[in-house]
Coordinates of C-alpha atoms in Angstrom, one line a residue:
M1 CA 9.6 6.7 -14.8
E2 CA 8.5 3.5 -12.7
Q3 CA 8.0 3.4 -8.7
T4 CA 9.8 1.0 -6.7
A5 CA 7.5 -1.1 -4.5
N6 CA 7.0 -0.2 -1.4
P7 CA 4.7 -2.9 0.7
N8 CA 4.5 0.2 3.3
T9 CA 2.5 2.2 0.4
T10 CA 0.8 5.0 2.4
S11 CA -2.4 6.5 1.0
A12 CA -0.9 9.4 -0.5
D13 CA 1.0 7.1 -2.8
T14 CA -1.7 5.1 -3.5
A15 CA -3.4 7.8 -4.6
E16 CA -0.5 8.7 -6.9
L17 CA 0.1 5.4 -8.3
M18 CA -3.6 4.9 -8.8
E19 CA -3.6 8.6 -11.0
Q20 CA -0.5 7.2 -13.0
I21 CA -2.4 4.6 -14.2
L22 CA -5.4 6.4 -14.6
Y23 CA -3.8 8.7 -16.5
Q24 CA -2.1 6.3 -19.1
V25 CA -5.4 4.2 -19.7
K26 CA -6.6 7.5 -20.7
R27 CA -4.2 8.5 -23.1
I28 CA -6.0 5.5 -25.2
V29 CA -9.8 5.6 -23.8
V30 CA -11.6 8.2 -23.6
G31 CA -14.6 8.9 -20.8
Q32 CA -15.6 5.9 -19.3
D33 CA -14.7 7.2 -16.5
V34 CA -17.4 5.1 -13.9
F35 CA -15.9 2.2 -15.6
L36 CA -12.2 2.7 -15.1
E37 CA -13.1 3.8 -11.6
R38 CA -14.8 0.2 -11.1
V39 CA -12.0 -1.7 -13.2
M40 CA -9.4 -0.1 -10.5
V41 CA -12.0 -1.0 -7.2
A42 CA -11.5 -4.7 -8.7
I43 CA -7.9 -4.8 -9.1
L44 CA -7.6 -3.5 -5.4
A45 CA -10.0 -5.7 -4.3
Q46 CA -9.0 -9.2 -5.7
G47 CA -12.5 -9.0 -7.2
H48 CA -13.5 -9.8 -11.0
L49 CA -15.5 -7.8 -12.8
L50 CA -17.8 -8.4 -15.7
V51 CA -18.4 -6.3 -18.1
E52 CA -21.6 -5.6 -20.5
G53 CA -22.2 -3.9 -23.7
V54 CA -22.7 -3.6 -27.6
P55 CA -20.2 -4.5 -29.2
G56 CA -17.5 -1.3 -29.6
L57 CA -17.4 0.5 -26.9
A58 CA -13.9 -0.1 -25.8
K59 CA -14.2 -2.7 -23.4
T60 CA -11.3 -5.0 -24.6
L61 CA -9.4 -2.0 -25.2
T62 CA -10.1 -0.7 -21.3
V63 CA -9.0 -4.3 -20.3
K64 CA -6.1 -4.6 -22.8
T65 CA -4.7 -0.8 -21.7
L66 CA -4.9 -1.0 -18.1
A67 CA -2.4 -4.3 -18.6
N68 CA -0.3 -2.7 -20.6
T69 CA 0.4 -0.4 -17.7
V70 CA 1.5 -2.9 -15.1
H71 CA 4.5 -5.2 -15.0
G72 CA 3.0 -8.5 -15.4
S73 CA 1.5 -10.9 -17.8
F74 CA -1.6 -10.4 -19.4
K75 CA -3.8 -13.2 -21.6
R76 CA -6.9 -13.0 -23.5
I77 CA -8.8 -15.5 -24.2
Q78 CA -11.6 -14.7 -27.0
F79 CA -14.6 -17.4 -26.4
T80 CA -16.3 -19.2 -29.3
P81 CA -18.7 -21.7 -29.5
D82 CA -16.4 -24.3 -30.5
L83 CA -13.9 -23.5 -27.8
V84 CA -13.1 -26.5 -24.8
P85 CA -11.7 -26.7 -21.4
A86 CA -8.8 -27.3 -22.0
D87 CA -8.4 -24.4 -24.4
L88 CA -8.4 -22.7 -21.0
I89 CA -6.8 -24.3 -18.1
G90 CA -4.9 -26.6 -20.5
T91 CA -4.5 -30.5 -20.7
R92 CA -2.1 -33.4 -20.7
V93 CA 0.4 -34.1 -24.1
F94 CA 2.0 -37.3 -24.8
N95 CA 5.7 -36.3 -25.7
Q96 CA 6.2 -39.4 -29.2
K97 CA 10.2 -39.2 -28.1
T98 CA 10.4 -39.7 -24.3
G99 CA 7.0 -42.0 -24.1
E100 CA 5.5 -39.9 -21.3
F101 CA 2.7 -37.5 -20.9
S102 CA 3.4 -33.6 -20.1
T103 CA 1.5 -30.6 -18.6
A104 CA 0.4 -27.9 -21.5
L105 CA -1.0 -25.0 -18.7
G106 CA -3.4 -23.0 -21.0
P107 CA -3.6 -19.4 -20.9
V108 CA -5.7 -18.7 -17.4
F109 CA -2.1 -19.0 -16.0
T110 CA -1.4 -15.5 -16.4
N111 CA -2.0 -11.7 -13.4
L112 CA -4.6 -10.6 -16.4
L113 CA -6.7 -12.9 -17.6
L114 CA -9.2 -11.0 -20.2
A115 CA -12.2 -13.6 -21.1
D116 CA -13.8 -11.7 -24.3
E117 CA -16.7 -12.1 -25.1
I118 CA -17.2 -15.1 -22.9
N119 CA -20.8 -15.5 -23.1
R120 CA -20.1 -16.7 -26.7
A121 CA -19.5 -19.8 -25.4
P122 CA -21.7 -22.7 -24.1
A123 CA -21.3 -23.5 -20.3
K124 CA -19.4 -26.1 -20.5
V125 CA -16.6 -23.8 -21.1
Q126 CA -17.5 -20.7 -19.0
S127 CA -17.9 -23.4 -16.2
A128 CA -14.3 -24.4 -16.4
L129 CA -13.4 -20.8 -15.1
L130 CA -15.0 -21.5 -12.1
E131 CA -12.6 -23.1 -10.1
V132 CA -9.6 -20.7 -11.0
M133 CA -11.7 -17.7 -10.0
Q134 CA -12.8 -18.8 -6.9
E135 CA -9.6 -21.2 -5.8
R136 CA -6.9 -19.7 -7.7
Q137 CA -5.6 -22.6 -9.0
V138 CA -6.9 -25.6 -12.0
T139 CA -6.7 -29.3 -11.3
I140 CA -5.2 -31.1 -14.6
A141 CA -5.4 -35.1 -14.5
G142 CA -6.1 -35.5 -10.9
E143 CA -2.8 -32.5 -10.9
T144 CA -3.2 -28.6 -9.2
H145 CA -1.8 -26.0 -10.3
R146 CA -1.3 -22.8 -9.0
V147 CA -1.9 -19.7 -10.7
P148 CA 0.5 -16.4 -10.4
T149 CA -0.5 -14.0 -7.9
P150 CA -2.1 -11.6 -8.5
F151 CA -4.8 -12.9 -10.4
L152 CA -7.6 -11.6 -11.9
V153 CA -10.9 -12.4 -14.3
M154 CA -12.1 -9.5 -16.8
A155 CA -15.1 -11.1 -18.6
T156 CA -16.6 -9.1 -21.6
Q157 CA -20.1 -9.8 -22.6
N158 CA -22.7 -8.8 -25.6
P159 CA -26.1 -8.3 -24.0
I160 CA -28.1 -11.6 -24.4
E161 CA -30.3 -10.2 -26.9
T162 CA -27.4 -9.9 -29.3
E163 CA -27.4 -13.3 -31.9
G164 CA -25.1 -16.5 -30.7
T165 CA -24.7 -15.3 -26.7
Y166 CA -25.4 -18.1 -24.0
P167 CA -26.6 -16.6 -20.5
L168 CA -23.7 -17.5 -17.5
P169 CA -24.4 -19.8 -15.2
E170 CA -26.0 -18.7 -11.9
A171 CA -23.2 -20.1 -10.2
Q172 CA -20.2 -18.5 -12.2
V173 CA -21.9 -15.5 -12.1
D174 CA -22.4 -15.3 -8.7
R175 CA -18.4 -15.1 -8.7
F176 CA -17.7 -12.1 -10.1
M177 CA -17.8 -9.4 -8.0
M178 CA -19.2 -6.6 -9.6
K179 CA -21.3 -6.2 -13.2
V180 CA -20.7 -3.3 -14.8
L181 CA -22.8 -1.6 -17.8
V182 CA -21.4 0.2 -20.4
D183 CA -23.0 2.5 -22.5
Y184 CA -22.3 4.8 -25.9
P185 CA -20.2 7.8 -25.3
T186 CA -21.4 11.3 -26.1
D187 CA -21.6 13.4 -29.0
D188 CA -18.3 15.0 -27.8
E189 CA -16.2 11.7 -26.8
E190 CA -17.3 10.3 -29.6
F191 CA -15.6 13.4 -31.8
V192 CA -12.5 12.9 -29.6
I193 CA -12.4 9.1 -30.0
V194 CA -12.4 9.3 -34.0
Q195 CA -9.6 12.1 -33.8
R196 CA -7.6 9.4 -31.5
V197 CA -7.9 6.5 -33.2
T198 CA -7.3 8.2 -36.6
G199 CA -3.8 9.9 -35.5
P200 CA -1.1 8.9 -34.5
P201 CA -0.4 5.7 -32.3
I202 CA -0.2 5.7 -28.4
A203 CA 2.5 4.4 -26.8
V204 CA 1.1 3.3 -22.9
N205 CA 4.1 3.3 -20.6
A206 CA 4.5 0.8 -17.5
V207 CA 4.0 2.6 -14.4
A208 CA 3.7 -0.2 -12.0
S209 CA 4.9 -3.5 -11.1
I210 CA 3.3 -6.6 -9.8
D211 CA 5.3 -6.1 -6.8
Q212 CA 3.4 -2.6 -5.7
L213 CA -0.1 -4.1 -7.0
G214 CA 0.2 -7.5 -4.6
A215 CA 1.5 -4.1 -1.9
L216 CA -1.8 -1.9 -3.0
Q217 CA -4.1 -4.9 -2.2
K218 CA -2.3 -5.8 1.2
A219 CA -3.0 -2.4 1.8
C220 CA -6.7 -2.3 1.1
R221 CA -7.3 -5.5 3.2
E222 CA -6.3 -2.5 6.3
V223 CA -8.9 -0.2 5.3
Y224 CA -11.4 0.1 8.1
V225 CA -14.6 -0.6 7.8
D226 CA -16.8 0.6 10.5
P227 CA -19.4 -2.7 11.9
S228 CA -22.2 -0.1 11.1
M229 CA -21.1 -0.3 7.3
I230 CA -20.9 -4.3 6.7
Q231 CA -24.5 -4.5 8.9
Y232 CA -25.7 -2.2 6.4
A233 CA -24.4 -4.4 3.6
V234 CA -26.3 -7.5 5.3
K235 CA -29.6 -5.7 5.2
L236 CA -29.4 -4.7 1.6
V237 CA -28.4 -8.2 1.1
S238 CA -31.6 -9.8 3.2
A239 CA -33.8 -7.9 1.5
T240 CA -33.2 -9.2 -1.7
R241 CA -34.1 -12.9 -0.1
N242 CA -36.9 -12.0 2.4
P243 CA -38.4 -8.1 1.4
E244 CA -41.0 -8.8 3.2
K245 CA -39.1 -8.8 6.6
H246 CA -37.8 -5.2 5.4
G247 CA -41.1 -3.9 4.4
L248 CA -41.0 -4.3 0.9
K249 CA -43.7 -7.4 0.5
D250 CA -44.8 -6.2 -3.1
L251 CA -40.8 -7.1 -4.0
A252 CA -41.4 -10.6 -3.3
R253 CA -43.0 -11.5 -6.4
F254 CA -40.7 -10.2 -8.4
I255 CA -37.9 -12.5 -6.7
T256 CA -36.8 -16.2 -7.4
F257 CA -33.4 -15.7 -5.6
G258 CA -32.0 -13.3 -3.6
A259 CA -28.0 -12.5 -3.3
S260 CA -25.8 -14.8 -2.0
P261 CA -23.5 -14.0 1.3
R262 CA -20.5 -13.5 -1.6
A263 CA -22.5 -9.9 -2.4
T264 CA -22.3 -9.0 1.6
I265 CA -18.6 -9.2 1.1
N266 CA -17.6 -8.0 -2.2
L267 CA -20.0 -4.6 -0.7
T268 CA -17.6 -4.5 1.8
E269 CA -14.6 -5.5 -0.2
G270 CA -15.2 -2.9 -2.7
A271 CA -15.9 0.0 -0.3
R272 CA -12.4 -0.6 0.6
A273 CA -11.4 -0.3 -3.0
L274 CA -13.3 2.8 -3.4
A275 CA -12.3 4.3 -0.2
M276 CA -8.5 4.0 -1.1
L277 CA -8.7 5.3 -4.5
R278 CA -10.2 8.2 -2.7
G279 CA -7.3 8.6 -0.7
R280 CA -9.2 7.7 2.8
T281 CA -7.8 5.0 5.1
Y282 CA -11.5 4.5 6.7
V283 CA -15.2 4.2 4.5
L284 CA -18.0 6.3 4.5
P285 CA -21.5 5.5 3.3
Q286 CA -21.2 7.2 -0.3
D287 CA -18.5 4.4 -1.2
M288 CA -20.6 1.4 -0.4
T289 CA -23.7 3.0 -1.6
E290 CA -22.6 3.6 -5.5
L291 CA -21.2 -0.3 -5.3
V292 CA -24.9 -1.2 -4.5
P293 CA -26.1 -1.4 -8.2
D294 CA -23.1 -3.3 -9.4
V295 CA -22.6 -5.9 -6.7
L296 CA -26.2 -6.8 -6.6
R297 CA -27.4 -6.3 -10.8
H298 CA -26.1 -10.0 -11.7
R299 CA -26.9 -11.9 -8.2
L300 CA -30.9 -11.1 -8.6
S301 CA -32.9 -14.1 -10.4
M302 CA -35.9 -12.1 -11.2
S303 CA -39.1 -14.2 -11.9
Y304 CA -41.3 -14.5 -14.9
E305 CA -43.5 -12.1 -13.1
G306 CA -41.0 -9.4 -12.8
L307 CA -39.6 -9.9 -16.1
S308 CA -43.0 -9.6 -18.1
E309 CA -43.6 -6.2 -15.9
G310 CA -40.3 -5.3 -17.1
I311 CA -39.2 -5.2 -13.7
T312 CA -35.0 -5.3 -13.4
A313 CA -32.6 -5.7 -10.9
D314 CA -31.8 -2.1 -11.1
T315 CA -35.2 -1.9 -10.3
I316 CA -35.2 -4.0 -7.1
T317 CA -32.1 -2.3 -6.0
T318 CA -32.9 0.9 -5.9
R319 CA -36.4 0.6 -4.3
I320 CA -34.2 -1.7 -1.2
M321 CA -31.4 1.4 -1.3
A322 CA -34.5 3.9 -0.8
K323 CA -36.1 1.7 1.6
I324 CA -33.0 1.0 4.1
P325 CA -31.0 4.1 4.7
P326 CA -27.3 4.0 4.9
P327 CA -26.1 4.8 8.4
A328 CA -24.4 7.7 9.0
K329 CA -21.3 9.7 8.7
P330 CA -18.7 8.4 11.4
L331 CA -17.4 11.6 13.8
E332 CA -14.2 12.9 13.2
H333 CA -12.9 11.1 16.2
E334 CA -14.0 8.2 15.1
K335 CA -12.4 8.9 11.9
M336 CA -9.3 9.5 14.1
A337 CA -9.1 6.2 15.7
A338 CA -9.6 4.3 12.9

């Protein structure tokens, strides 16, 4: 039964609604608990999500199923090498009867956009998403058009080693809040997957509205973040740019470019969303530390020396987190004040 939208949603209401959404998704998708949690964080924090994994790991199925649980518009774009920017944002069309041009809006005008196998298209097409991901608008023939609110891009990609893929431009990668890696299921999970796929079809019920989703996103911005947590995020991101400043001089030769200020913002907003998912109105250190690898993974540009020695962005992140400890948990009276 669908709940009515309430802009004054409490943390208990939020947890209940999120539980209903996850229940519907889990009826279709087996396992992938961390991935599902990151998807919910991205939705609450109004951030875009990049998901990487080999084909067949239910990346597309998860996003599509999640879209079916919300009463909102959903579009899917299958990225291919012959795609052009107009296929995404739209174009001007000439009407022979009236002798006038009209604007045909593309599939980006939706609430939830699934960019499937985004690295199958060349950089020119990928860059067409830059404006809409950041400004929530597109420009066609000098005219600006706003996309619906809320607007989220969830992109899937195959690992770069897979044949026929293109690397994503750094400017676009930075606009994704998180990059989540999806791995193979366990033997038990795969057994259940086969049972569900070969069994009778399961219908997913829509349990939330767009108004509810918007109210939850507004409530997420009200979650309290202690200044010490923001300072912790600043130090982590700063260490990717100037490792020697934080006692990690040996890492400098492995990093060409560090993370941008978007990483600090995304860490803060993501920690808020994760705290909200867990029924709290304040952020604890573990809310932020759990998201650090996903937020920094795609923002670090590794040097040739680092790549030759097999050093990954996750390795750098682990070293930085070991050197820079998170702040102590807030005291109980500070929680109440928050």
